[in-house]
Structure formats: C-alpha cells, structure tokens
mmCIF file of C-alpha atoms in Angstrom:
data_model
loop_
_atom_site.group_PDB
_atom_site.id
_atom_site.type_symbol
_atom_site.label_atom_id
_atom_site.label_comp_id
_atom_site.label_asym_id
_atom_site.label_seq_id
_atom_site.Cartn_x
_atom_site.Cartn_y
_atom_site.Cartn_z
ATOM 1 C CA LYS A 1 -1.964 14.111 -31.446
ATOM 2 C CA GLN A 2 -1.522 10.625 -32.800
ATOM 3 C CA GLU A 3 -4.262 9.540 -35.243
ATOM 4 C CA VAL A 4 -4.672 6.006 -36.569
ATOM 5 C CA THR A 5 -6.520 5.280 -39.778
ATOM 6 C CA GLN A 6 -7.532 1.983 -41.350
ATOM 7 C CA ILE A 7 -8.513 1.535 -44.933
ATOM 8 C CA PRO A 8 -10.654 0.077 -46.217
ATOM 9 C CA ALA A 9 -13.395 0.115 -43.648
ATOM 10 C CA ALA A 10 -14.908 -3.097 -45.099
ATOM 11 C CA LEU A 11 -13.571 -5.807 -47.361
ATOM 12 C CA SER A 12 -15.238 -8.874 -49.011
ATOM 13 C CA VAL A 13 -13.201 -11.576 -50.510
ATOM 14 C CA PRO A 14 -13.690 -15.210 -51.678
ATOM 15 C CA GLU A 15 -12.146 -18.014 -49.580
ATOM 16 C CA GLY A 16 -8.656 -18.759 -50.388
ATOM 17 C CA GLU A 17 -7.677 -15.244 -51.446
ATOM 18 C CA ASN A 18 -4.506 -13.546 -49.938
ATOM 19 C CA LEU A 19 -5.368 -10.102 -48.599
ATOM 20 C CA VAL A 20 -3.744 -7.093 -46.976
ATOM 21 C CA LEU A 21 -5.199 -4.788 -44.397
ATOM 22 C CA ASN A 22 -3.776 -1.285 -44.032
ATOM 23 C CA CYS A 23 -3.110 0.863 -41.028
ATOM 24 C CA SER A 24 -1.590 4.383 -40.956
ATOM 25 C CA PHE A 25 -0.431 6.503 -38.075
ATOM 26 C CA THR A 26 0.455 10.169 -38.019
ATOM 27 C CA ASP A 27 3.249 10.230 -35.408
ATOM 28 C CA SER A 28 6.107 7.855 -35.892
ATOM 29 C CA ALA A 29 7.300 8.020 -32.256
ATOM 30 C CA ILE A 30 5.428 4.837 -31.201
ATOM 31 C CA TYR A 31 6.445 2.083 -28.844
ATOM 32 C CA ASN A 32 4.696 -0.589 -30.764
ATOM 33 C CA LEU A 33 1.876 -1.402 -33.147
ATOM 34 C CA GLN A 34 -0.675 -4.136 -32.158
ATOM 35 C CA TRP A 35 -3.194 -5.866 -34.321
ATOM 36 C CA PHE A 36 -6.406 -7.212 -32.792
ATOM 37 C CA ARG A 37 -9.307 -9.250 -34.040
ATOM 38 C CA GLN A 38 -12.874 -8.560 -32.833
ATOM 39 C CA ASP A 39 -15.831 -10.860 -33.484
ATOM 40 C CA PRO A 40 -19.341 -9.323 -33.289
ATOM 41 C CA GLY A 41 -20.381 -8.706 -29.677
ATOM 42 C CA LYS A 42 -17.033 -10.024 -28.491
ATOM 43 C CA GLY A 43 -13.870 -8.668 -26.911
ATOM 44 C CA LEU A 44 -10.639 -7.997 -28.587
ATOM 45 C CA THR A 45 -8.078 -10.767 -29.363
ATOM 46 C CA SER A 46 -4.448 -9.834 -29.772
ATOM 47 C CA LEU A 47 -3.087 -11.211 -32.990
ATOM 48 C CA LEU A 48 0.328 -9.726 -33.379
ATOM 49 C CA LEU A 49 2.480 -7.127 -31.580
ATOM 50 C CA ILE A 50 5.332 -5.270 -33.464
ATOM 51 C CA GLN A 51 7.795 -3.460 -31.262
ATOM 52 C CA SER A 52 9.123 -0.227 -32.672
ATOM 53 C CA SER A 53 12.560 -1.815 -33.317
ATOM 54 C CA GLN A 54 11.079 -4.575 -35.360
ATOM 55 C CA ARG A 55 10.021 -4.718 -38.942
ATOM 56 C CA GLU A 56 7.586 -7.523 -38.954
ATOM 57 C CA GLN A 57 5.954 -10.415 -37.031
ATOM 58 C CA THR A 58 4.478 -13.693 -38.178
ATOM 59 C CA SER A 59 1.904 -16.051 -36.559
ATOM 60 C CA GLY A 60 0.613 -18.812 -38.774
ATOM 61 C CA ARG A 61 -1.191 -17.355 -41.817
ATOM 62 C CA LEU A 62 -0.667 -13.836 -40.487
ATOM 63 C CA ASN A 63 2.125 -11.508 -41.070
ATOM 64 C CA ALA A 64 2.254 -7.914 -39.808
ATOM 65 C CA SER A 65 4.780 -5.415 -40.984
ATOM 66 C CA LEU A 66 5.814 -2.016 -39.605
ATOM 67 C CA ASP A 67 7.369 1.016 -41.379
ATOM 68 C CA LYS A 68 7.736 3.738 -38.867
ATOM 69 C CA SER A 69 9.353 6.192 -41.194
ATOM 70 C CA SER A 70 6.264 6.143 -43.533
ATOM 71 C CA GLY A 71 3.686 5.668 -40.679
ATOM 72 C CA ARG A 72 2.355 2.484 -41.955
ATOM 73 C CA SER A 73 1.558 -1.013 -40.887
ATOM 74 C CA THR A 74 0.009 -3.880 -42.859
ATOM 75 C CA LEU A 75 -1.509 -7.133 -41.815
ATOM 76 C CA TYR A 76 -1.259 -9.809 -44.464
ATOM 77 C CA ILE A 77 -3.660 -12.792 -44.279
ATOM 78 C CA ALA A 78 -2.687 -15.781 -46.434
ATOM 79 C CA ALA A 79 -5.243 -18.237 -47.892
ATOM 80 C CA SER A 80 -8.154 -16.611 -46.269
ATOM 81 C CA GLN A 81 -10.926 -18.757 -44.728
ATOM 82 C CA PRO A 82 -14.611 -17.908 -43.710
ATOM 83 C CA GLY A 83 -13.453 -18.254 -40.039
ATOM 84 C CA ASP A 84 -11.274 -15.142 -40.641
ATOM 85 C CA SER A 85 -14.486 -12.995 -40.975
ATOM 86 C CA ALA A 86 -14.163 -10.386 -38.210
ATOM 87 C CA THR A 87 -13.283 -6.834 -37.507
ATOM 88 C CA TYR A 88 -9.461 -6.146 -37.511
ATOM 89 C CA LEU A 89 -8.245 -3.259 -35.519
ATOM 90 C CA CYS A 90 -4.763 -1.749 -35.329
ATOM 91 C CA ALA A 91 -3.615 0.265 -32.388
ATOM 92 C CA ALA A 92 -0.423 2.457 -31.970
ATOM 93 C CA GLN A 93 1.037 2.855 -28.541
ATOM 94 C CA ALA A 94 2.898 6.101 -27.732
ATOM 95 C CA GLY A 95 3.085 6.638 -23.959
ATOM 96 C CA THR A 96 0.576 4.833 -21.850
ATOM 97 C CA ALA A 97 -2.452 4.685 -24.122
ATOM 98 C CA LEU A 98 -3.240 2.567 -27.162
ATOM 99 C CA ILE A 99 -4.698 4.693 -29.966
ATOM 100 C CA PHE A 100 -7.044 2.662 -32.176
ATOM 101 C CA GLY A 101 -8.032 2.910 -35.760
ATOM 102 C CA LYS A 102 -11.837 2.259 -36.437
ATOM 103 C CA GLY A 103 -11.052 -1.053 -38.000
ATOM 104 C CA THR A 104 -11.614 -3.075 -41.062
ATOM 105 C CA THR A 105 -14.499 -5.432 -41.263
ATOM 106 C CA LEU A 106 -13.613 -8.468 -43.168
ATOM 107 C CA SER A 107 -15.976 -10.948 -44.797
ATOM 108 C CA VAL A 108 -14.722 -14.137 -46.306
ATOM 109 C CA SER A 109 -17.209 -16.134 -48.367
ATOM 110 C CA SER A 110 -17.056 -19.780 -49.051
ATOM 111 C CA ASN B 1 -5.204 -18.462 -16.209
ATOM 112 C CA ALA B 2 -8.712 -16.853 -16.669
ATOM 113 C CA GLY B 3 -6.940 -13.736 -18.246
ATOM 114 C CA VAL B 4 -9.010 -10.505 -17.965
ATOM 115 C CA THR B 5 -12.501 -11.000 -16.579
ATOM 116 C CA GLN B 6 -15.252 -8.418 -16.550
ATOM 117 C CA THR B 7 -18.638 -8.361 -14.851
ATOM 118 C CA PRO B 8 -21.471 -7.813 -15.561
ATOM 119 C CA LYS B 9 -21.695 -8.667 -19.274
ATOM 120 C CA PHE B 10 -24.849 -6.556 -19.725
ATOM 121 C CA GLN B 11 -26.367 -3.806 -17.664
ATOM 122 C CA VAL B 12 -29.359 -1.380 -18.029
ATOM 123 C CA LEU B 13 -29.375 1.743 -15.881
ATOM 124 C CA LYS B 14 -31.618 4.624 -15.575
ATOM 125 C CA THR B 15 -30.311 8.133 -15.840
ATOM 126 C CA GLY B 16 -28.778 9.247 -12.546
ATOM 127 C CA GLN B 17 -28.157 5.780 -11.137
ATOM 128 C CA SER B 18 -24.663 4.687 -10.145
ATOM 129 C CA MET B 19 -22.835 1.425 -10.620
ATOM 130 C CA THR B 20 -19.443 -0.253 -10.660
ATOM 131 C CA LEU B 21 -18.116 -2.248 -13.550
ATOM 132 C CA GLN B 22 -15.704 -4.908 -12.280
ATOM 133 C CA CYS B 23 -12.369 -6.006 -13.903
ATOM 134 C CA ALA B 24 -9.895 -8.478 -12.672
ATOM 135 C CA GLN B 25 -6.837 -10.111 -14.140
ATOM 136 C CA ASP B 26 -4.796 -13.138 -12.757
ATOM 137 C CA MET B 27 -1.599 -12.532 -14.900
ATOM 138 C CA ASN B 28 0.222 -10.318 -12.293
ATOM 139 C CA HIS B 29 -0.080 -7.389 -14.652
ATOM 140 C CA GLU B 30 0.915 -4.037 -13.428
ATOM 141 C CA TYR B 31 -0.704 -1.905 -16.113
ATOM 142 C CA MET B 32 -4.600 -1.908 -16.415
ATOM 143 C CA SER B 33 -6.853 0.351 -18.354
ATOM 144 C CA TRP B 34 -10.451 1.052 -19.214
ATOM 145 C CA TYR B 35 -11.647 1.802 -22.822
ATOM 146 C CA ARG B 36 -15.132 2.535 -24.252
ATOM 147 C CA GLN B 37 -16.063 1.556 -27.747
ATOM 148 C CA ASP B 38 -18.659 3.533 -29.605
ATOM 149 C CA PRO B 39 -19.949 3.130 -33.130
ATOM 150 C CA GLY B 40 -17.876 5.430 -35.459
ATOM 151 C CA MET B 41 -15.706 6.564 -32.667
ATOM 152 C CA GLY B 42 -13.456 3.448 -32.085
ATOM 153 C CA LEU B 43 -11.979 2.738 -28.764
ATOM 154 C CA ARG B 44 -11.059 5.537 -26.484
ATOM 155 C CA LEU B 45 -9.068 5.377 -23.144
ATOM 156 C CA ILE B 46 -10.988 6.408 -20.022
ATOM 157 C CA HIS B 47 -8.560 5.774 -17.114
ATOM 158 C CA TYR B 48 -5.452 3.714 -16.606
ATOM 159 C CA SER B 49 -3.233 2.429 -13.749
ATOM 160 C CA VAL B 50 0.395 1.598 -13.788
ATOM 161 C CA GLY B 51 0.229 -0.160 -10.414
ATOM 162 C CA ALA B 52 -1.598 -0.522 -7.166
ATOM 163 C CA GLY B 53 -2.389 2.920 -5.785
ATOM 164 C CA ILE B 54 -1.626 4.785 -8.919
ATOM 165 C CA THR B 55 -4.307 5.907 -11.468
ATOM 166 C CA ASP B 56 -4.542 8.576 -14.109
ATOM 167 C CA GLN B 57 -6.942 9.945 -16.595
ATOM 168 C CA GLY B 58 -7.168 9.048 -20.245
ATOM 169 C CA GLU B 59 -8.856 10.725 -23.161
ATOM 170 C CA VAL B 60 -12.452 10.586 -21.816
ATOM 171 C CA PRO B 61 -12.540 10.462 -18.043
ATOM 172 C CA ASN B 62 -15.531 12.709 -17.275
ATOM 173 C CA GLY B 63 -18.229 10.900 -15.320
ATOM 174 C CA TYR B 64 -15.996 7.998 -14.314
ATOM 175 C CA ASN B 65 -13.871 7.106 -11.252
ATOM 176 C CA VAL B 66 -11.315 4.408 -10.692
ATOM 177 C CA SER B 67 -9.220 3.124 -7.912
ATOM 178 C CA ARG B 68 -6.596 0.446 -7.751
ATOM 179 C CA SER B 69 -6.345 -0.999 -4.358
ATOM 180 C CA THR B 70 -4.752 -4.365 -5.528
ATOM 181 C CA THR B 71 -2.799 -5.608 -8.543
ATOM 182 C CA GLU B 72 -5.493 -7.797 -9.654
ATOM 183 C CA ASP B 73 -8.726 -5.602 -9.610
ATOM 184 C CA PHE B 74 -9.460 -2.287 -11.363
ATOM 185 C CA PRO B 75 -13.180 -1.307 -10.977
ATOM 186 C CA LEU B 76 -14.764 1.599 -13.011
ATOM 187 C CA ARG B 77 -17.374 3.640 -11.268
ATOM 188 C CA LEU B 78 -20.220 5.544 -12.896
ATOM 189 C CA LEU B 79 -21.239 8.287 -10.480
ATOM 190 C CA SER B 80 -24.398 9.373 -12.103
ATOM 191 C CA ALA B 81 -25.203 7.549 -15.327
ATOM 192 C CA ALA B 82 -26.050 9.552 -18.466
ATOM 193 C CA PRO B 83 -27.369 8.321 -21.906
ATOM 194 C CA SER B 84 -24.108 9.483 -23.397
ATOM 195 C CA GLN B 85 -22.466 6.737 -21.274
ATOM 196 C CA THR B 86 -24.327 4.103 -23.188
ATOM 197 C CA SER B 87 -21.406 2.039 -24.811
ATOM 198 C CA VAL B 88 -19.363 -1.035 -24.577
ATOM 199 C CA TYR B 89 -16.733 -0.939 -21.902
ATOM 200 C CA PHE B 90 -13.393 -2.941 -22.183
ATOM 201 C CA CYS B 91 -10.925 -3.528 -19.489
ATOM 202 C CA ALA B 92 -7.324 -4.303 -20.603
ATOM 203 C CA SER B 93 -4.093 -5.296 -18.933
ATOM 204 C CA SER B 94 -0.400 -5.699 -19.693
ATOM 205 C CA TYR B 95 2.819 -6.690 -17.803
ATOM 206 C CA SER B 96 4.028 -3.145 -18.001
ATOM 207 C CA ASP B 97 3.343 0.150 -19.856
ATOM 208 C CA ARG B 98 6.950 0.123 -21.016
ATOM 209 C CA PRO B 99 8.136 -1.152 -24.453
ATOM 210 C CA THR B 100 8.809 -4.915 -24.896
ATOM 211 C CA TYR B 101 6.515 -5.741 -22.103
ATOM 212 C CA ASN B 102 3.403 -3.936 -23.104
ATOM 213 C CA GLU B 103 1.164 -6.453 -25.271
ATOM 214 C CA GLN B 104 -2.269 -5.695 -24.078
ATOM 215 C CA PHE B 105 -4.994 -8.227 -23.268
ATOM 216 C CA PHE B 106 -8.569 -7.422 -23.283
ATOM 217 C CA GLY B 107 -11.561 -8.656 -21.410
ATOM 218 C CA PRO B 108 -14.855 -9.658 -23.042
ATOM 219 C CA GLY B 109 -16.617 -6.294 -22.370
ATOM 220 C CA THR B 110 -19.568 -4.939 -20.518
ATOM 221 C CA ARG B 111 -22.500 -3.646 -22.650
ATOM 222 C CA LEU B 112 -24.091 -0.804 -20.817
ATOM 223 C CA THR B 113 -27.386 0.939 -21.709
ATOM 224 C CA VAL B 114 -28.469 3.986 -19.877
ATOM 225 C CA LEU B 115 -32.089 4.903 -20.451
#
C-alpha cells in the first residue's frame, strides 16, 4: 500500500530564505507526483505536477524534483515571502487515486 | 471557466439526517472524485468516477453514495449522517485518470458538522 510522508510537519523561516520541502513515497510505481498549496479554510491549489518520466518541473520561484528510484520528491521555494505561508501537500498517483501526505505548514515571517 | 464548484460551503446536520453535497465542473473533465480531509489523517478518497455512468469506491466509501449522470456533475450523498462524518469534503476533477492528462483540480470544499 502506497504511503506518502512529508517532513517536517511545520517550518518557520524568515523572509528571503530559500527552503526545501520533502516528500517521500513507499511505492515507486507512480504515474505522477503533484504538489498543492492549501491556505487555511480553503481548497487545494495545484502548484506543480511531475509525470513519472520527468525529473523536475519549474514554475516561477518553485521547483519540484522527482526521484522515483529513491521514492523522493522535493519542492524548492526560492526567496520566500510572507505570502508563501500555507500548508504544502504532496500527492502520489498510482492508479486512480491520489495518495496524500499530511502536509508541511510553512510560516514565512517578515 | 468556473473550474470545480461545490455547494454548500458549510452545513450542520443532526445524526440520522441525509443530504447531498453538490460538485460541478465546467472543464469537460472525465475523471471526478470526492475526498474527505480530517485532522491528522490527511485527505482520503471516498468515491470516484472515470466518466458518466461509471463510479467506484475509494478508501473510505462507507456511508456515502455517488452517481454520475452527466459529465459535469458528481454529487455525494450522505444516507444517514453520523458524527464520524464530520469533516471537510473536497471534490476534484481531471481530464483523465491516465498519465499525462491527470493533473487534478480541487473545489473549495464543504465543511460539514454532524451533531
């Protein structure tokens, strides 16, 4: 059974710092790995999707990588801003369902 | 495009009541699904559909029914609400469940409390 783990559960950084969020999964037979952002009381916003044949995807200050062989994905946020404060979720798709991690709650202080 | 819409945003039920959570998408997506999000448990799949007339169970289907009569709509029915169904419910859709077409888009959620 696929399990997805995100470490750390919470992270606090000062504005301007570069940071990395980690996601690990137990079964390397995945279709894709998707990163989401969730603001308090809100829905999930898709940030990046990495297909199983890809190694990384970039969008603005965000860069996500995927290493299927080691069962790991990272989300790199450059030059963090207070507006980046949110919970970040990763989800692995194997078959029809997304299997979610429990998220990393990021707080960026000004 | 409105994307994925859900109604209501908030709902309070008494134990034993029934209700339907509405979900609609205007992106002509074939794949739709329902998740629940609980503290400490993350998001878990309830039911999903790969197209009109086709539904299947996810990880936590008990106490819920779904149907898919149109491509656009995928309602979730609570047959007899229980306090254990207190949760935030999210509907999601994607063009397909197959690789390369399966970026999933989520609705804003329905926050349900069962007393």
